[in-house]
Short mmCIF file of C-alpha atoms (C1' of nucleotides) in Angstrom, two decimals:
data_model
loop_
_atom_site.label_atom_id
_atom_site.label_comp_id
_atom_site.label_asym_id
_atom_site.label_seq_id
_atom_site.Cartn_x
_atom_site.Cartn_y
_atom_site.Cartn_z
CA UNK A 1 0.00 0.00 0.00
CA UNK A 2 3.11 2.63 -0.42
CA UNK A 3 2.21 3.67 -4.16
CA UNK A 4 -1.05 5.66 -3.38
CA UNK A 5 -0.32 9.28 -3.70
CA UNK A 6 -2.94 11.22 -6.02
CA UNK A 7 -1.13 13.52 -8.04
CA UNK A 8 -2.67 17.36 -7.88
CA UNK A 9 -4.69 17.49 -10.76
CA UNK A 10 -4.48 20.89 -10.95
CA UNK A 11 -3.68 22.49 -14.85
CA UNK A 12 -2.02 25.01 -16.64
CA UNK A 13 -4.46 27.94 -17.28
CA UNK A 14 -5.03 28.09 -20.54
CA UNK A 15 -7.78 30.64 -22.95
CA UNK A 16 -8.99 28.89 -25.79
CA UNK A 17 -11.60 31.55 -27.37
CA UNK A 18 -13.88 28.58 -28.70
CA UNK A 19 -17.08 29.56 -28.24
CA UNK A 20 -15.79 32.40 -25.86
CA UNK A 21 -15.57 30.10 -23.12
CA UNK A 22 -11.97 30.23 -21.57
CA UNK A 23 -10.47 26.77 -21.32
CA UNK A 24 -9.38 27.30 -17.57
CA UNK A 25 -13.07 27.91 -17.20
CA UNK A 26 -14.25 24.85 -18.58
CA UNK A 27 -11.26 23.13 -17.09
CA UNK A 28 -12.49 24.32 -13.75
CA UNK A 29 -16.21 23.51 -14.33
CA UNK A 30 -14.50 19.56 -15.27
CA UNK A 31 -12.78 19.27 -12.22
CA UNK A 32 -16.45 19.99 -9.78
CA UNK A 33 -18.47 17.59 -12.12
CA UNK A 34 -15.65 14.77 -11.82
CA UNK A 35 -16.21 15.15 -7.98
CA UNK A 36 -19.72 14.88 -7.84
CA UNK A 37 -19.97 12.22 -10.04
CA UNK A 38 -17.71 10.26 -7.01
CA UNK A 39 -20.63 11.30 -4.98
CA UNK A 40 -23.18 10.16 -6.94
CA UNK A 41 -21.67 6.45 -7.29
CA UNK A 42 -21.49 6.19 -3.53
CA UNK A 43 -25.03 6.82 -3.20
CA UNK A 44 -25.52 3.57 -5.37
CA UNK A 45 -24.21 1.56 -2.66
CA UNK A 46 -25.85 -0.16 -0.35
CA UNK A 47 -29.29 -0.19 -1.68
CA UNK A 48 -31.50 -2.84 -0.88
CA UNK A 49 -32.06 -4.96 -2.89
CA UNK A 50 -28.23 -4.91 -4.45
CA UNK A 51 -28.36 -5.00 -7.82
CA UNK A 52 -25.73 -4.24 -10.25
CA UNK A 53 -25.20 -0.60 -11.87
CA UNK A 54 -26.20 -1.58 -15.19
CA UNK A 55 -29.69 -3.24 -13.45
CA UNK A 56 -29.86 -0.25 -11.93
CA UNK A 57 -29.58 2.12 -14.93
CA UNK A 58 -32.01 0.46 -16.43
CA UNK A 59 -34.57 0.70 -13.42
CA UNK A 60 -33.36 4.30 -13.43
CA UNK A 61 -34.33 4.64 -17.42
CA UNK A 62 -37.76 2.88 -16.83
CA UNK A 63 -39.13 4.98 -14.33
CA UNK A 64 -38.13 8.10 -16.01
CA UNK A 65 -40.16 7.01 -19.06
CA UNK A 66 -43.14 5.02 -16.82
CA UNK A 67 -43.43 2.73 -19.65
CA UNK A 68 -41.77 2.13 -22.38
CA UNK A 69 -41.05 -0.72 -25.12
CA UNK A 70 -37.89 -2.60 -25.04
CA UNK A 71 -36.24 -0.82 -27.98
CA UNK A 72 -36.66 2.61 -26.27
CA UNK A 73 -34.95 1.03 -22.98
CA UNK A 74 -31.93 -0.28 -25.19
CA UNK A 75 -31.36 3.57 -26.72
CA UNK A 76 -32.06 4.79 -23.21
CA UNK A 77 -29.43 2.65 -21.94
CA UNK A 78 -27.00 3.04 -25.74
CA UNK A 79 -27.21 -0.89 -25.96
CA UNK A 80 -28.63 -3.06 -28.52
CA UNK A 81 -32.05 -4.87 -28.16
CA UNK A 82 -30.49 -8.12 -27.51
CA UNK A 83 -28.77 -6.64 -24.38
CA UNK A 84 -31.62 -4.89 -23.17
CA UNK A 85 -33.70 -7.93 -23.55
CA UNK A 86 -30.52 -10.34 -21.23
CA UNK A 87 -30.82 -7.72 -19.27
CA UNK A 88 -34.33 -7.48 -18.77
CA UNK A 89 -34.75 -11.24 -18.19
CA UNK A 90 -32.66 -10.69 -14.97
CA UNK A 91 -34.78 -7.79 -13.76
CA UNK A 92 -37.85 -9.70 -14.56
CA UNK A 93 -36.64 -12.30 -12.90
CA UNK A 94 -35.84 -10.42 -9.70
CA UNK A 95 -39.05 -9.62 -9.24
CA UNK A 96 -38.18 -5.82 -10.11
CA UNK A 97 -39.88 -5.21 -13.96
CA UNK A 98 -42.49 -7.29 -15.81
CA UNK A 99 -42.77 -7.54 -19.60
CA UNK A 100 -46.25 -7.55 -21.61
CA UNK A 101 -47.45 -7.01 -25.19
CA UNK A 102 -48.56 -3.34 -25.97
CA UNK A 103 -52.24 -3.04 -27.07
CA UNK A 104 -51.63 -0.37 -30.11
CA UNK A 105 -48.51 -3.30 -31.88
CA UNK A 106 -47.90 -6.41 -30.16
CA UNK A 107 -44.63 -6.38 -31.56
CA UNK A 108 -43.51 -3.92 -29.10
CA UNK A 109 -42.81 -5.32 -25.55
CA UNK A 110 -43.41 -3.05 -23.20
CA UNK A 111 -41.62 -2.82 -19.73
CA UNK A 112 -42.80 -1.46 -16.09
CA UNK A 113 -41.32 -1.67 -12.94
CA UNK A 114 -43.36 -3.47 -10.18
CA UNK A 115 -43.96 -2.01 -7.00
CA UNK A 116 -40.34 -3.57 -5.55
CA UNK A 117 -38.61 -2.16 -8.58
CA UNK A 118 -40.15 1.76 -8.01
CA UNK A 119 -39.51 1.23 -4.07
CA UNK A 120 -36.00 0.52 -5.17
CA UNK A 121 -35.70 4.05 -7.09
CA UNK A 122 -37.72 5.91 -4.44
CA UNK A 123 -34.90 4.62 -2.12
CA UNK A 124 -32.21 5.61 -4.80
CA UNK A 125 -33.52 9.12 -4.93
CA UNK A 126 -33.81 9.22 -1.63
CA UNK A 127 -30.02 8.18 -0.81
CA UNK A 128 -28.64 11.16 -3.22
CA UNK A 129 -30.46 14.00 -2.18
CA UNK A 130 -29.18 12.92 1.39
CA UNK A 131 -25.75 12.98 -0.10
CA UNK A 132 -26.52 16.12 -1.43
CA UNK A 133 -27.73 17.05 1.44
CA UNK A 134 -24.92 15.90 3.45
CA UNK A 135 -23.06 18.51 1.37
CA UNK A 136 -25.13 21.06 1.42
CA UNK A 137 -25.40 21.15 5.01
CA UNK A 138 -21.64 22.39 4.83
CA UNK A 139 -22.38 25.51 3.02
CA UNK A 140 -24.11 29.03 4.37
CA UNK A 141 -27.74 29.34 3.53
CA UNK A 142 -26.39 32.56 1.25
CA UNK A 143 -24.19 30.02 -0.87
CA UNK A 144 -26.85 27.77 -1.11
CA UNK A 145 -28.75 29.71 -2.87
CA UNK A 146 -26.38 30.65 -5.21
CA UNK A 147 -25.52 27.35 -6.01
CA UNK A 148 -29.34 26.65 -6.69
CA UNK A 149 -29.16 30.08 -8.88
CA UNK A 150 -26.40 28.97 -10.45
CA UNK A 151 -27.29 25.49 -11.19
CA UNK A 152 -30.48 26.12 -12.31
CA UNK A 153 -28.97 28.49 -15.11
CA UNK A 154 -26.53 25.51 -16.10
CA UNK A 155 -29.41 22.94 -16.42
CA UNK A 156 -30.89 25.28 -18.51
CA UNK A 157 -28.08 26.00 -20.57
CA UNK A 158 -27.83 22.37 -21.35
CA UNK A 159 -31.14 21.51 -22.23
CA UNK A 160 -30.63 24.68 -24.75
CA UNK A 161 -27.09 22.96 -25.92
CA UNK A 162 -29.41 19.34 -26.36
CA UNK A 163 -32.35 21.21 -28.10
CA UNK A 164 -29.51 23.11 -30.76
CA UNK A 165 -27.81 19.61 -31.53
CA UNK A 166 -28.30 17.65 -34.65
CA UNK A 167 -29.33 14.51 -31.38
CA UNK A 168 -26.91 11.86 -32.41
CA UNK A 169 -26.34 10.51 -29.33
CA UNK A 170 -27.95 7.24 -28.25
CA UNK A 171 -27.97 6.10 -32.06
CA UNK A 172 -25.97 2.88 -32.72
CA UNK A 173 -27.76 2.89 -35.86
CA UNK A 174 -24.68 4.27 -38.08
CA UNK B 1 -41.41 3.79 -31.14
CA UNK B 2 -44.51 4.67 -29.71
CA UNK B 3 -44.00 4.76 -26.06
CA UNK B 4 -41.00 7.44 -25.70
CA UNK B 5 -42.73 9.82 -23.80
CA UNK B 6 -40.74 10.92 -20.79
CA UNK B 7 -42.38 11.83 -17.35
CA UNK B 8 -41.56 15.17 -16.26
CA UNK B 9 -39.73 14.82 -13.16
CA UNK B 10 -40.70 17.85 -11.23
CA UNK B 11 -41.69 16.88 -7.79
CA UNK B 12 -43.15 18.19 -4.37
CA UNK B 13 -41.83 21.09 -2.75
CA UNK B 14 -41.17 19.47 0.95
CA UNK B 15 -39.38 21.11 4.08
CA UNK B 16 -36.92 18.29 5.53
CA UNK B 17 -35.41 20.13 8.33
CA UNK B 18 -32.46 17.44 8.68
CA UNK B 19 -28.95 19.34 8.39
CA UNK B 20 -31.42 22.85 8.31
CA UNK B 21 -31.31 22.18 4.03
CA UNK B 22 -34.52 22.28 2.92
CA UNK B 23 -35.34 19.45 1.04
CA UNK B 24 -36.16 20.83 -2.19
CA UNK B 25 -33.22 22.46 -2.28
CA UNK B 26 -31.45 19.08 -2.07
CA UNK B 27 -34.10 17.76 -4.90
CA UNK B 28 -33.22 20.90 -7.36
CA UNK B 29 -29.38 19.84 -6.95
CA UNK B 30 -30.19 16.34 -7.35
CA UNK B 31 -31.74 16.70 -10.60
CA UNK B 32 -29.67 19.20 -11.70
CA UNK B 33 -26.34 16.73 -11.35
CA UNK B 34 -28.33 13.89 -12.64
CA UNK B 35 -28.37 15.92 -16.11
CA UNK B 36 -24.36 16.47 -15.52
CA UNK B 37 -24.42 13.04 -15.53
CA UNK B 38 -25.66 12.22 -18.87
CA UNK B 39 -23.43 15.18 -20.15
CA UNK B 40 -20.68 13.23 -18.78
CA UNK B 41 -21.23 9.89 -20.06
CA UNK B 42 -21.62 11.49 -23.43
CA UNK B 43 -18.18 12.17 -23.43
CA UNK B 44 -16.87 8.50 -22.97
CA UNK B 45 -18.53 7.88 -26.27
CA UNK B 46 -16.56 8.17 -29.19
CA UNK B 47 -12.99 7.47 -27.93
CA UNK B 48 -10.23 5.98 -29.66
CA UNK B 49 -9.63 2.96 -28.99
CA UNK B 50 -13.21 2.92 -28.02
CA UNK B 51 -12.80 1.05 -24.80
CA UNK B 52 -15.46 -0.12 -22.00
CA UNK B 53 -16.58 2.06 -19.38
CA UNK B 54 -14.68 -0.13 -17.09
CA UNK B 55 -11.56 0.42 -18.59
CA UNK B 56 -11.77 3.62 -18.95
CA UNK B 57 -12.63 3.80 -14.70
CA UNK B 58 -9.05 2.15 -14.59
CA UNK B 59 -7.29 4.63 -16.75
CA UNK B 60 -8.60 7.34 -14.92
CA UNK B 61 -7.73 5.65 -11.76
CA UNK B 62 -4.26 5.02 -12.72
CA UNK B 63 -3.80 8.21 -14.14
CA UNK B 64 -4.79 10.31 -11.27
CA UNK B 65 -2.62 8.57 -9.06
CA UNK B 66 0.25 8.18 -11.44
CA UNK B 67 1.66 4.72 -10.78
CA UNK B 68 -0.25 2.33 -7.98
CA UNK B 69 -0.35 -1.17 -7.45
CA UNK B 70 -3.07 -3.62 -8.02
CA UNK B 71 -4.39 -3.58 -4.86
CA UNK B 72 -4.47 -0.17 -4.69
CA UNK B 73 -6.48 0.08 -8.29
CA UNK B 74 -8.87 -2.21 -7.04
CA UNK B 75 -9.69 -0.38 -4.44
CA UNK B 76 -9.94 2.46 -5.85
CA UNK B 77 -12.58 0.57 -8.58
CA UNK B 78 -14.45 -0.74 -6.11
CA UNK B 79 -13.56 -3.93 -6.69
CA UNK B 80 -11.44 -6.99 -5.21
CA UNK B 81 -7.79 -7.75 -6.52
CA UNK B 82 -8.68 -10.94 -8.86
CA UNK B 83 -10.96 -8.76 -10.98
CA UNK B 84 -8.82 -6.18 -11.33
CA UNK B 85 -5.95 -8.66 -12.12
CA UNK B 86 -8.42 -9.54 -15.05
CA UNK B 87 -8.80 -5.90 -15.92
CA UNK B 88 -5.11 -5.39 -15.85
CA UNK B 89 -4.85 -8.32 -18.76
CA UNK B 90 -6.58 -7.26 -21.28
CA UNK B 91 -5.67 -3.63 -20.32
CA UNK B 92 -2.12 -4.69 -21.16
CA UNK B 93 -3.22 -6.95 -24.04
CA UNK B 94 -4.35 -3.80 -25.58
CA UNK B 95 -1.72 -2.08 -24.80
CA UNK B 96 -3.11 1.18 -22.81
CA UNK B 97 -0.81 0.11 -19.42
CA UNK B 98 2.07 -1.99 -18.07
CA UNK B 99 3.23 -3.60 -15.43
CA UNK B 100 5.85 -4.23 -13.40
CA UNK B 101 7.19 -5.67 -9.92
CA UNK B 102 7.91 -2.81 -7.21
CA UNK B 103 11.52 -2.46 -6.18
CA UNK B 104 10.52 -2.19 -2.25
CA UNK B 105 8.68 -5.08 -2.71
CA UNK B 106 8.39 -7.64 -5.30
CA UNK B 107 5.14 -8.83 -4.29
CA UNK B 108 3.45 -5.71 -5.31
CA UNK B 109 2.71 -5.26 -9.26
CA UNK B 110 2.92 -1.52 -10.10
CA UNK B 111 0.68 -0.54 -13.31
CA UNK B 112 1.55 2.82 -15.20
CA UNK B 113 -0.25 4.29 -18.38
CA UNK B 114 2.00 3.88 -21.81
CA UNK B 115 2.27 6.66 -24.29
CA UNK B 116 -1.30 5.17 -25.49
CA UNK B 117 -2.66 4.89 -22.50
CA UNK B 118 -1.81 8.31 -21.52
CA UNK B 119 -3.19 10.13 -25.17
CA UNK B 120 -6.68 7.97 -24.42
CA UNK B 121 -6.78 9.50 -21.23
CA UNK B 122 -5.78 13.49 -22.70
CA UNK B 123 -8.22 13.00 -25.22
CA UNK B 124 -10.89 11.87 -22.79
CA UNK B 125 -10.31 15.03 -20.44
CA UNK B 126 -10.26 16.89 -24.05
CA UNK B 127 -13.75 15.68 -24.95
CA UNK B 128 -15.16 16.31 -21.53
CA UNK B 129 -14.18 19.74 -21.55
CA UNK B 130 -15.60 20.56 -24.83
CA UNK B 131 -18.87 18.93 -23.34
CA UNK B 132 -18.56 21.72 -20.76
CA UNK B 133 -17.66 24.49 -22.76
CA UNK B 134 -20.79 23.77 -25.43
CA UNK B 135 -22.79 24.09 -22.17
CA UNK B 136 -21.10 26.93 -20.85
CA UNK B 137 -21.58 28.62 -24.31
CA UNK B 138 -24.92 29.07 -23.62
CA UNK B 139 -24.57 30.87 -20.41
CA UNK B 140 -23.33 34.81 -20.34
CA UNK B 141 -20.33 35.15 -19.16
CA UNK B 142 -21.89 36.71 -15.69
CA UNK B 143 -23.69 33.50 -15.40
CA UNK B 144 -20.46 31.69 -15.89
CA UNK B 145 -18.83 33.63 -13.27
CA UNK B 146 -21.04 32.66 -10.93
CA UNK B 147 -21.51 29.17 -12.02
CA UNK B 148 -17.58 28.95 -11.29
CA UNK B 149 -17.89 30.41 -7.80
CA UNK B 150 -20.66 28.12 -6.74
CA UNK B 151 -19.22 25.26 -7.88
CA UNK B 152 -15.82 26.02 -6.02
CA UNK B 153 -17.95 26.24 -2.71
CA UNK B 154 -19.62 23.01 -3.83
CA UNK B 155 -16.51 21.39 -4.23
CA UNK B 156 -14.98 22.67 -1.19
CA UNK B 157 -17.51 21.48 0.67
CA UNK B 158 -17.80 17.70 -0.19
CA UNK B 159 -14.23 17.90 0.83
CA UNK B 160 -15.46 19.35 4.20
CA UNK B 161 -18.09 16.64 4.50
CA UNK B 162 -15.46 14.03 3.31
CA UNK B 163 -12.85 14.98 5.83
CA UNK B 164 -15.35 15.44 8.52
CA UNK B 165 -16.58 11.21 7.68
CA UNK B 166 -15.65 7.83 8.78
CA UNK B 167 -14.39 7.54 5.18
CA UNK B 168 -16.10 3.59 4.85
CA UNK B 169 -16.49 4.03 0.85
CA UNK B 170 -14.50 1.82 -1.19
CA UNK B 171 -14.11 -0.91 1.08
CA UNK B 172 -16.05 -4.25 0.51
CA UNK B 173 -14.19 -6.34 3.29
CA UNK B 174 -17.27 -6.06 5.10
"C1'" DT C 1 -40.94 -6.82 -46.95
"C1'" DA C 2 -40.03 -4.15 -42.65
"C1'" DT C 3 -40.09 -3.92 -37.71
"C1'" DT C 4 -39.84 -5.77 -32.87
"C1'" DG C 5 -38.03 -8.77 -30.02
"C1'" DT C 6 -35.68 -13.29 -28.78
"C1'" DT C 7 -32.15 -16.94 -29.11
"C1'" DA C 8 -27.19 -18.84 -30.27
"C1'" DT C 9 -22.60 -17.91 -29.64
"C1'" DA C 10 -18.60 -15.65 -28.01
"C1'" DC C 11 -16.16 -12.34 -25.33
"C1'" DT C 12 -15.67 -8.98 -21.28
"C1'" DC C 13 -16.36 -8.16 -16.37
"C1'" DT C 14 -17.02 -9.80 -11.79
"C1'" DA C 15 -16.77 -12.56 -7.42
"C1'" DT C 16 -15.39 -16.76 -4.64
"C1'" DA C 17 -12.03 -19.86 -3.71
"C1'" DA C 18 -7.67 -22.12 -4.36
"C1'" DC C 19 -3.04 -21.31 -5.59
"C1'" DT C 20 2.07 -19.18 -6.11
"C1'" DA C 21 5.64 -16.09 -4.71
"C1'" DT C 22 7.66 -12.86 -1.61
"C1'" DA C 23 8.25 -10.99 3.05
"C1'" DT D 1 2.51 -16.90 8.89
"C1'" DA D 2 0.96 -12.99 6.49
"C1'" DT D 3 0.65 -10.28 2.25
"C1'" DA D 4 0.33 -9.35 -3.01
"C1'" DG D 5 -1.07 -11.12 -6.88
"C1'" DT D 6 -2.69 -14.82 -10.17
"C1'" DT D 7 -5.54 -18.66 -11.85
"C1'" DA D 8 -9.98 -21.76 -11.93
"C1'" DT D 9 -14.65 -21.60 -12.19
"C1'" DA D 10 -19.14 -19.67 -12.61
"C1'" DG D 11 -22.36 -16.19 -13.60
"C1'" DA D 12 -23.73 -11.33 -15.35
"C1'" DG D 13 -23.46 -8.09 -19.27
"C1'" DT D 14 -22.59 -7.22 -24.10
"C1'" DA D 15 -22.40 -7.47 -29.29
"C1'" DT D 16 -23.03 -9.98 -33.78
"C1'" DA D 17 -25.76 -12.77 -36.31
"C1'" DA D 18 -29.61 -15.79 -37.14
"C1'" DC D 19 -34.34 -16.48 -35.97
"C1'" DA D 20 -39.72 -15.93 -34.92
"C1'" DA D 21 -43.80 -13.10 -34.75
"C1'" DT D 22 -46.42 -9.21 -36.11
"C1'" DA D 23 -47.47 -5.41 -39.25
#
DNA sequence: TATTGTTATACTCTATAACTATA
DNA sequence: TATAGTTATAGAGTATAACAATA
């Protein structure tokens, strides 16, 4: 155990004018995002029942979109149908989503979690905004809400970035 | 293709007194990072080599701490030393790291990033930066200036709340 | 014929347990 | 003997390709 040192990831300020957004700005913003994204894995621990991350992505997916067929969940998830449908079997399986022909095409299979499977998110969404709370609870009320300000503007900047895009993002299509 | 519709995921304004944050303040941050999120996964798209999202965990690991051992990668994964032994093999096969007995101790394998391994990982900070900077692009820059200092008390204070813990994260030995 | 989903096969990733080598 | 890592085995997750059912 005598080779763990982190090395400061700290950078070289930098000011590329793409977009008018200085690098060491962006470089900055990076650095936050890469931490809270630590924090948001650790709040995937620990839930009960355990179930893998990729299970739990696609629990995630499904209850986003209430229903929705099995196609959708493979784009949701950037996997093929095949995968989707493996993966599905196990979730099935544990009890967490059930499968059943749509009315409109039965074709389409469509997927719903069962009452385990949306107690299982409730109690994922429940574990992160403690851990966000946890955090938050180090700040003064005044930062707070400038972090809400502030996030709240970046949210919306990024649903205007999605809504300008051409959208090729889930597509393994190509 | 017909049942893509996704549930808006607004929710109830609440007043959890725990920590004295409010809890929709911790529900507006929640959803806010879960976007974040996707913008970050985004970015792990597209990389060459393309390599899994496991991998990539391990380059990152390795790079931020420079040169570790395999204990110390597996820990740092999240996982125990056999599967990151595995890891480590096809890691090598492919030619992103190496490895090589300590000097202190010959029992310990020490893995480093090659000249490959090290572009994959520049180009992934690259790509993640540009996912910020499209974002941030759609901000003014007063917006951005107080993105930045919000963020920076953020991330100063999960390292309060990190230092201030029992620090049980990574370990499975339980 | 085109679309939706499943199955066959093969490879990656993971954990448990048994093993080798060094200390 | 204790520690660091590897190998054996088994199961989950994934993609490619071939298949069945519905439209």
């Amino acid at each position: 155990m005598s080779q763990r040192r982190p090395r400061p990831s700290g950078g070289e300020p930098a000011d590329d004018g793409a977009g008018g957004v200085p690098d060491d700005v962006a470089a900055a913003v990076e650095r936050v995002l890469s931490t809270t994204a630590l924090l948001w894995s650790r709040a995937e621990q620990g839930l009960e029942p355990a179930i893998s991350p990729i299970q739990l992505r696609a629990v995630e997916a499904i209850s986003r979109f209430g229903r929705l067929n099995l196609g959708g969940l493979a784009e949701e998830l950037g996997a093929i149908p095949s995968s989707a449908s493996r993966l599905c079997d196990r979730l099935e399986a544990a009890g967490l989503i059930v499968r059943e022909p749509a009315r409109e095409d039965r074709r389409e299979i469509i997927v719903r979690l069962t009452d385990q499977g949306e107690r299982l998110h409730t109690q994922l969404v429940r574990r992160r905004r403690t851990a966000v709370r946890d955090v938050l609870a180090h700040m003064s009320p005044t930062s707070r809400a400038r972090l809400i300000d502030a996030l709240t503007e970046f949210g919306q900047a990024c649903e205007r970035r999605d809504s300008g895009e051409a959208r090729v993002v889930g597509s393994r299509t190509a």
